[in-house]
Coordinates of N, CA and C and ligand atoms in Angstrom, one line a residue:
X1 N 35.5 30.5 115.1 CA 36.9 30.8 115.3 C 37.5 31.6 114.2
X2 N 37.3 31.2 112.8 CA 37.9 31.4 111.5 C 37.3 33.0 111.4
X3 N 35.9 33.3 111.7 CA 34.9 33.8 111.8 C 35.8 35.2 112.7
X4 N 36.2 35.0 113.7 CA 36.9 35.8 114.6 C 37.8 36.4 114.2
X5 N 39.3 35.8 113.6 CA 40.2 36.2 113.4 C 40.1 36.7 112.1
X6 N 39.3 36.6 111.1 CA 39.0 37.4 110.0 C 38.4 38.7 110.4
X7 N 37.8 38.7 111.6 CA 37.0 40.1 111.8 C 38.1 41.1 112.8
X8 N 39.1 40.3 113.5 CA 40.1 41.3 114.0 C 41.2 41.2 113.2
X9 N 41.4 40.4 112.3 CA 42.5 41.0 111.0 C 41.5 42.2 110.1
X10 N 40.2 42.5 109.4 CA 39.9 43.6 109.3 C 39.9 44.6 110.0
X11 N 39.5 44.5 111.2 CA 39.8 45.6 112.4 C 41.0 45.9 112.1
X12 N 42.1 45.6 112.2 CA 43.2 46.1 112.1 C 43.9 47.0 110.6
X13 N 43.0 46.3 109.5 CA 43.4 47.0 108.4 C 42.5 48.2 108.5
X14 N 41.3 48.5 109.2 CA 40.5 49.9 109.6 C 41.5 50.6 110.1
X15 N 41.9 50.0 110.9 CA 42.5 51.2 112.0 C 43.7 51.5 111.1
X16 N 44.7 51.2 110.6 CA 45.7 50.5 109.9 C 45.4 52.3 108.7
X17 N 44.4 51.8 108.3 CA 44.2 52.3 106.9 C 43.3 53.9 107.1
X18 N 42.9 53.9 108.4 CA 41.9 55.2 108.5 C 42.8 55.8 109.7
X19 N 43.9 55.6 110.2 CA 44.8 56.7 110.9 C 45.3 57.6 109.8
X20 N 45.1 58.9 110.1 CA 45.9 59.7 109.3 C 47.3 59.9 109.0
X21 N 47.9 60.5 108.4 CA 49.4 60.7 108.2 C 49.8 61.2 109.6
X22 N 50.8 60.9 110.1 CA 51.1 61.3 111.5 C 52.0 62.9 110.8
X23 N 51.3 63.8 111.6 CA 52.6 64.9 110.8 C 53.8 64.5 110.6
X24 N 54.7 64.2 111.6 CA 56.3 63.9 111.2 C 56.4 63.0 109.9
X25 N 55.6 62.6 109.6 CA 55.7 61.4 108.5 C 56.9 62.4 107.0
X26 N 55.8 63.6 107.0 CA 56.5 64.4 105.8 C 56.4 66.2 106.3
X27 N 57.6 66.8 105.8 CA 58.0 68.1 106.1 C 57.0 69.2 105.9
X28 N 56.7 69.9 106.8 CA 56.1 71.1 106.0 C 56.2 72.3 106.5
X29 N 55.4 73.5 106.5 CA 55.8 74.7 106.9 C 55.1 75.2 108.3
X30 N 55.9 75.0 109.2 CA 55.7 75.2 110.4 C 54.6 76.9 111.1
X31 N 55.7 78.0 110.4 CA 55.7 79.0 110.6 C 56.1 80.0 109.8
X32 N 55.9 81.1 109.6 CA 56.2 81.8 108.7 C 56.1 83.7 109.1
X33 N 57.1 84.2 108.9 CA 57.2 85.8 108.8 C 57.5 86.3 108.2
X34 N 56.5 87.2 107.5 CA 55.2 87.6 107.7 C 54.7 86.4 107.7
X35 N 53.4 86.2 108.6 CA 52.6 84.9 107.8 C 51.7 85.1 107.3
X36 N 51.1 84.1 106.6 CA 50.4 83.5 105.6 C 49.1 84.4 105.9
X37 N 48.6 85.6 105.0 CA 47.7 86.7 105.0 C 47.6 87.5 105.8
X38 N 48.9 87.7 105.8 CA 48.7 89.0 107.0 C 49.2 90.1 106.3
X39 N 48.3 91.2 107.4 CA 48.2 92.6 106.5 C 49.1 93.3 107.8
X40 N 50.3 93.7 107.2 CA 51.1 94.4 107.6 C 51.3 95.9 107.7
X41 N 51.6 97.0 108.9 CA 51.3 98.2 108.5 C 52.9 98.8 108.5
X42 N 53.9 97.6 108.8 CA 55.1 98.1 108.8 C 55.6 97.0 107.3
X43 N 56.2 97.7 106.4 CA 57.1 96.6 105.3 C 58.0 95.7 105.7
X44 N 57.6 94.1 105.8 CA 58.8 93.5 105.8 C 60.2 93.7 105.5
X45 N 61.1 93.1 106.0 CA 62.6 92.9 105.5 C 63.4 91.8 105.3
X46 N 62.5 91.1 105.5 CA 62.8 89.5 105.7 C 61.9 88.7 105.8
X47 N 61.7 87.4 104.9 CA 61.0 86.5 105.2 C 61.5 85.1 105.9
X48 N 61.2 84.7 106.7 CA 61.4 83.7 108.0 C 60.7 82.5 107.8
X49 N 61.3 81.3 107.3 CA 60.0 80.3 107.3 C 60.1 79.2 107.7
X50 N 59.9 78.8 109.0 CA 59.8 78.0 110.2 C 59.6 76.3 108.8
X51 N 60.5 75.1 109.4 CA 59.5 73.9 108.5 C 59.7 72.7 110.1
X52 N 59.2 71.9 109.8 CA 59.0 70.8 111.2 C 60.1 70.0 111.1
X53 N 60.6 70.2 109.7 CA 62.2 69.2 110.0 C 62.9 70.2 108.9
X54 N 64.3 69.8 109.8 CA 65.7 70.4 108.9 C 65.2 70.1 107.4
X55 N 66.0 71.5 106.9 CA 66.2 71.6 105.5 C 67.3 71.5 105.0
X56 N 67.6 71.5 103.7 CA 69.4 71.6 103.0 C 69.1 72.9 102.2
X57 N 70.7 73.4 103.1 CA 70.8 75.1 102.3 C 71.0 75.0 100.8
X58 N 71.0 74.0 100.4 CA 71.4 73.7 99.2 C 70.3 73.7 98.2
X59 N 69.0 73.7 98.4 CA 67.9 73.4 97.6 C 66.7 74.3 98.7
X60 N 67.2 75.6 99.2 CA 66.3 76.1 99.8 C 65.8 77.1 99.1
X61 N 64.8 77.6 98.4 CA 64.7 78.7 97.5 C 63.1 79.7 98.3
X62 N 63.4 81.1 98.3 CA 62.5 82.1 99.2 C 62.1 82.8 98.0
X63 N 61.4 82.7 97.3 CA 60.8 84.3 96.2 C 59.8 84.9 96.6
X64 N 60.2 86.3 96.5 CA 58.7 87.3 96.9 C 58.6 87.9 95.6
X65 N 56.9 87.8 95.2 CA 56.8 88.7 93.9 C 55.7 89.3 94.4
X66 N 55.5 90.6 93.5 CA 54.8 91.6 94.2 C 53.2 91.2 92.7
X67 N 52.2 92.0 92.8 CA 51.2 91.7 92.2 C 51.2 92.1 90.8
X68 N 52.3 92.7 90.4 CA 52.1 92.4 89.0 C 53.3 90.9 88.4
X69 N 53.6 90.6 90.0 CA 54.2 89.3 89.2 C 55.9 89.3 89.2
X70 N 56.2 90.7 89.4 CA 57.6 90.9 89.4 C 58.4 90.3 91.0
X71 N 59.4 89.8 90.4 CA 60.1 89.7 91.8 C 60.5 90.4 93.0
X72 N 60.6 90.3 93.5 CA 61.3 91.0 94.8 C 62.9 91.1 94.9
X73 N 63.6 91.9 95.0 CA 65.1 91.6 95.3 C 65.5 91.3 96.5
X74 N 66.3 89.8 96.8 CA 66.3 89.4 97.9 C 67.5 88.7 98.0
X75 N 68.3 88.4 99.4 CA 68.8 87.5 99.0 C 68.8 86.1 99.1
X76 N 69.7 85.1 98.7 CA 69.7 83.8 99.0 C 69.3 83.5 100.1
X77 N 68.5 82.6 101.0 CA 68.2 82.5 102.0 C 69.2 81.8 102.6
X78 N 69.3 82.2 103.9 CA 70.3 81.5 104.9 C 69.3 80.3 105.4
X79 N 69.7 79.1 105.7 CA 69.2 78.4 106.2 C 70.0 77.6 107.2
X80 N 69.2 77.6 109.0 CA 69.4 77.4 110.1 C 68.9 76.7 110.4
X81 N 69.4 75.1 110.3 CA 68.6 73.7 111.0 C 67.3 73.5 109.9
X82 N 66.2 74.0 110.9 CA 64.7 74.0 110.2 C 64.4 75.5 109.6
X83 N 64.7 76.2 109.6 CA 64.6 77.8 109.7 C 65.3 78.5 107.9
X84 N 64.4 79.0 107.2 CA 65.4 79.5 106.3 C 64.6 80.7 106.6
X85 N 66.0 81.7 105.7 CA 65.6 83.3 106.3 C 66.3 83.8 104.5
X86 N 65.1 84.9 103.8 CA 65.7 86.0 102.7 C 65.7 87.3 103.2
X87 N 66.5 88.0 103.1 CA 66.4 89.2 103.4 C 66.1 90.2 102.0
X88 N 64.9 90.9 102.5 CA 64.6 91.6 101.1 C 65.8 93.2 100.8
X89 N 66.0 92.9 100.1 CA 67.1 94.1 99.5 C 66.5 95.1 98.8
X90 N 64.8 95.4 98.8 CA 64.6 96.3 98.9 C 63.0 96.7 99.4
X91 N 62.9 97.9 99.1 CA 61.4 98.4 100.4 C 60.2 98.6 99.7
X92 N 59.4 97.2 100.5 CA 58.1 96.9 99.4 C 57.2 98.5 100.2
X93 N 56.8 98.8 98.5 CA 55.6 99.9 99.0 C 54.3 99.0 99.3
X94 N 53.6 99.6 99.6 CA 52.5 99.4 99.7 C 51.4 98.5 99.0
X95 N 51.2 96.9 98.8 CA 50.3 96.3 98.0 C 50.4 94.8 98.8
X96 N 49.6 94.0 97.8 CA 49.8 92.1 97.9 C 51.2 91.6 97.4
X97 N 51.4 90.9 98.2 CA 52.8 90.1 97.7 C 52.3 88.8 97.8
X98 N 53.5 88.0 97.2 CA 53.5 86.4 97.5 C 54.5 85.6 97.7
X99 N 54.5 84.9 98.4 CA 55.8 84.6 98.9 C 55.8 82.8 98.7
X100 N 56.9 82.6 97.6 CA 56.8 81.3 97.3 C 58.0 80.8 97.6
X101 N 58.1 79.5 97.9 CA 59.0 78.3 98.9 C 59.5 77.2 98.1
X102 N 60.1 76.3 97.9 CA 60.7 75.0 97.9 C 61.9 74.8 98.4
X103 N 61.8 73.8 99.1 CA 62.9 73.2 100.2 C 62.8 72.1 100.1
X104 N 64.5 71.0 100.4 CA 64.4 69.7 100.4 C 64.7 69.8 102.0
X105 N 63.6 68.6 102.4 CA 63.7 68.7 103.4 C 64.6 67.3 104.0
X106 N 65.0 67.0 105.1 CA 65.9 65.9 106.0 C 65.9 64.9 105.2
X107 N 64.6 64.5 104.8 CA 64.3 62.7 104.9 C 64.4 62.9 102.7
X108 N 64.8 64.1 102.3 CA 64.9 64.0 100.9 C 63.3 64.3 100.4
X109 N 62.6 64.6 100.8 CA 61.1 64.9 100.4 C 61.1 66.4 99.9
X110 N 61.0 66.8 98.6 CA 60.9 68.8 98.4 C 59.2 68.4 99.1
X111 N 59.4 70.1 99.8 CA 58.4 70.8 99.9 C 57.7 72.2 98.7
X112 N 56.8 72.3 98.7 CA 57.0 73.6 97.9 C 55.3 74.1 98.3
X113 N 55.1 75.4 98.4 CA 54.2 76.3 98.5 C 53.9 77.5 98.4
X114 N 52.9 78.5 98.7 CA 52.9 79.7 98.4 C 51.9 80.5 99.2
X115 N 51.9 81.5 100.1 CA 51.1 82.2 100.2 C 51.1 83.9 100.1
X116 N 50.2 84.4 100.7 CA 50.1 86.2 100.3 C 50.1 86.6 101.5
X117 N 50.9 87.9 101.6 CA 50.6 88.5 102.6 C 50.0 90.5 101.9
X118 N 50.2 91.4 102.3 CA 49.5 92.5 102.2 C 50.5 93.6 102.8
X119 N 50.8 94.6 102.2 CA 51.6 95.5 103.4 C 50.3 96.6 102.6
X120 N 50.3 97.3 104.1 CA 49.0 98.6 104.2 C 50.0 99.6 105.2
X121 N 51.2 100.0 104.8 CA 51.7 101.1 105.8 C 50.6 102.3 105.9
X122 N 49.9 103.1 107.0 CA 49.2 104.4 106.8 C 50.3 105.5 106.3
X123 N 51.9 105.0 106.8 CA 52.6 106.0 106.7 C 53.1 106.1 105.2
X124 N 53.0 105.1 104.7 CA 53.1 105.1 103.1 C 53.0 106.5 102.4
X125 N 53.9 106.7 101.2 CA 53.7 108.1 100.8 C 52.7 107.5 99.6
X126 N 51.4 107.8 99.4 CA 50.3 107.8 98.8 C 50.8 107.3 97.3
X127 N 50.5 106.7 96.6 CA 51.0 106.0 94.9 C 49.9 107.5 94.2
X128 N 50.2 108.0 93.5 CA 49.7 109.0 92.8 C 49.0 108.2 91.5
X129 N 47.4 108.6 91.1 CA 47.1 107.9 90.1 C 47.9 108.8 89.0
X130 N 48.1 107.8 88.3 CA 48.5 109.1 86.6 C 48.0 109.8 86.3
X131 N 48.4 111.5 86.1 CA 48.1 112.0 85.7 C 47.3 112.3 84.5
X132 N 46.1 112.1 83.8 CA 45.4 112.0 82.6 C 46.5 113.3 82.0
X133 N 46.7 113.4 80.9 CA 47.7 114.3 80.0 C 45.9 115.6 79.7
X134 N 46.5 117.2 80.3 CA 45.4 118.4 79.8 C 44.8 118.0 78.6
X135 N 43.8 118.0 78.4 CA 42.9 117.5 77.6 C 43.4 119.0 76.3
X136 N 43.0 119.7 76.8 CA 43.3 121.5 76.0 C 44.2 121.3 75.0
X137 N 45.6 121.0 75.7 CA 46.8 120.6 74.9 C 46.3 120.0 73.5
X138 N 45.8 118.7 73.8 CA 45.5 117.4 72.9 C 44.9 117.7 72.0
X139 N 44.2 118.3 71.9 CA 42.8 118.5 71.5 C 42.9 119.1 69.7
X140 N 43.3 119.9 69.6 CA 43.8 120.7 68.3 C 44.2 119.3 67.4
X141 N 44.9 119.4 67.8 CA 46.2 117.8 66.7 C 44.8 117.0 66.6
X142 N 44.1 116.2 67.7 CA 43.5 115.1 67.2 C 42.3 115.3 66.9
X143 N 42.0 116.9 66.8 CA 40.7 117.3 65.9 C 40.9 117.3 64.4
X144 N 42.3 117.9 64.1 CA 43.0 117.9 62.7 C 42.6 116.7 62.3
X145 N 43.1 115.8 62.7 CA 43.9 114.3 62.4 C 41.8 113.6 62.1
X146 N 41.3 113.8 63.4 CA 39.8 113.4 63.1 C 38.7 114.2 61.5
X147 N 39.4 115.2 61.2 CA 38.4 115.5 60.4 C 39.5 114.8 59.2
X148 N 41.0 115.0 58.7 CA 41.8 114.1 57.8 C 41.5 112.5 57.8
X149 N 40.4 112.1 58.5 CA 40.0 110.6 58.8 C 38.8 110.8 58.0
X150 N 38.0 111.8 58.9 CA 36.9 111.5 58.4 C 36.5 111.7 56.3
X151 N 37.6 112.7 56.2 CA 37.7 113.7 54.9 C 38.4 112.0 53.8
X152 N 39.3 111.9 54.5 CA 39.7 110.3 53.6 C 38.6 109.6 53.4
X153 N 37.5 109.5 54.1 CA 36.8 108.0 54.6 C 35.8 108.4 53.7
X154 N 35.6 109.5 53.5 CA 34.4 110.0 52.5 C 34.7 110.1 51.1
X155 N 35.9 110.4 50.7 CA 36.7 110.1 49.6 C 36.7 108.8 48.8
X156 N 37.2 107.9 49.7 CA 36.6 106.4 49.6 C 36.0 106.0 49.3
X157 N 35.0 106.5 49.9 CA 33.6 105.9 49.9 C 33.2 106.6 48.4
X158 N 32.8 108.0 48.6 CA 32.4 108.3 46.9 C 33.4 108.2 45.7
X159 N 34.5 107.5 46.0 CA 35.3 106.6 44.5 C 35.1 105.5 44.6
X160 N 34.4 104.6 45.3 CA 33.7 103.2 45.6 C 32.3 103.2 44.7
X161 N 31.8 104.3 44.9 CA 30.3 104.5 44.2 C 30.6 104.6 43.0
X162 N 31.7 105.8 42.8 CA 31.8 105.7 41.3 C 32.0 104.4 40.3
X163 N 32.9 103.6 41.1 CA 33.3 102.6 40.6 C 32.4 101.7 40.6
X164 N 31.5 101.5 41.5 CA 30.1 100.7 41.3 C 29.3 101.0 40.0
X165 N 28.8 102.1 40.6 CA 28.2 102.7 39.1 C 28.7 102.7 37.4
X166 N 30.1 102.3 37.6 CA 30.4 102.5 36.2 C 30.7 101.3 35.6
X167 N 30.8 100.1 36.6 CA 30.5 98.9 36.1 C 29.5 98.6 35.6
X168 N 28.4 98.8 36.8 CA 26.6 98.6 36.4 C 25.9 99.2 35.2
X169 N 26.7 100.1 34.8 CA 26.7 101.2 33.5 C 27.4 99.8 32.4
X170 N 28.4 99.5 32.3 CA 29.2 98.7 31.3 C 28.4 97.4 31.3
X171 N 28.0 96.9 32.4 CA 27.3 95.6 32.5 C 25.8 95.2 31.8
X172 N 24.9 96.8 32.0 CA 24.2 97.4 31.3 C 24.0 97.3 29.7
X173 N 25.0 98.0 29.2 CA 25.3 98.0 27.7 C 25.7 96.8 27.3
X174 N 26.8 95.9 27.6 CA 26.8 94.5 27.1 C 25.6 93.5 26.3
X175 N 26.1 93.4 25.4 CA 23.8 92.8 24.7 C 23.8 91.9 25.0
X176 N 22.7 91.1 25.4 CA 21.9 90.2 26.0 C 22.5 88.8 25.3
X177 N 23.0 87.8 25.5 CA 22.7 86.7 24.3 C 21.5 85.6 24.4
Ligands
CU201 CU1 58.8 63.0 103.8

């Protein structure tokens, strides 16, 4: 009997302890636009980010930074029930972005996360590599400047010898004791 009820009070801490988190338990990100790795051929203008429970406009924060890390200019996100929205205030060219989140959600829980998305417009006007500066131009000045290096370096070097040698000469002559 004792035997029994010990083995269906375990049973119950199994089940008890190996149910997972029921989602609603805690907030997170439902939805998202752009979403989470998508390669876009039109530039966003707004990022949209769906969560499973109300948020407070108060503690909702949207940043987009592009890949060298810089921000995005946007604004404050409006937030609607579950729904917060930034509108970007200006026109991403062409590359990776990232789009990072924190929100307090209903039950007082922050959320916070991050993902990438990609814009690939075809109609994009092409990013120009830099120009390397005519080589022609350059060339004269830092041929000067290269032989005034080299012309020093050898200067150097044979007042270094002298100076060796004229110790080894003096160290020389000193008499023996
Ligand atoms: Cu929670």
């Amino acid at each position: 009997m004792r035997t029994r009820i010990v083995l269906a009070l375990s049973g119950v801490v199994v089940v008890l302890l190996g149910t997972p988190t029921p989602a609603w338990a805690h907030n997170s990100l439902r939805a998202a636009t752009p979403a989470q790795n998508a390669t876009l051929t039109t530039a966003p203008t707004q990022i949209t980010l769906d969560f499973q429970q109300r948020i407070d406009p108060a503690f909702t924060t949207i940043v987009v930074t592009d890949a060298s890390s810089r921000r995005i200019a946007a604004t404050d996100p409006v937030v609607t029930g579950a729904t917060g929205t930034a509108r970007l205030t200006e026109t991403l060219p062409n590359g990776s972005y990232l789009v990072a989140y924190r929100v307090v959600s209903a039950d007082g829980h922050p959320v916070q996360g991050s993902y990438p998305f990609t814009v690939a417009d075809p109609t994009a006007p092409q990013v120009a590599p830099p120009t390397p500066a005519p080589a022609a131009a350059a060339a004269p000045d830092d041929r000067r400047w290269t032989w005034l290096a080299v012309a020093a370096g050898t200067l150097a070097t044979l007042a270094g010898l002298v100076v060796v040698t004229l110790i080894g000469r003096r160290r020389r002559a000193r008499p023996a004791r």
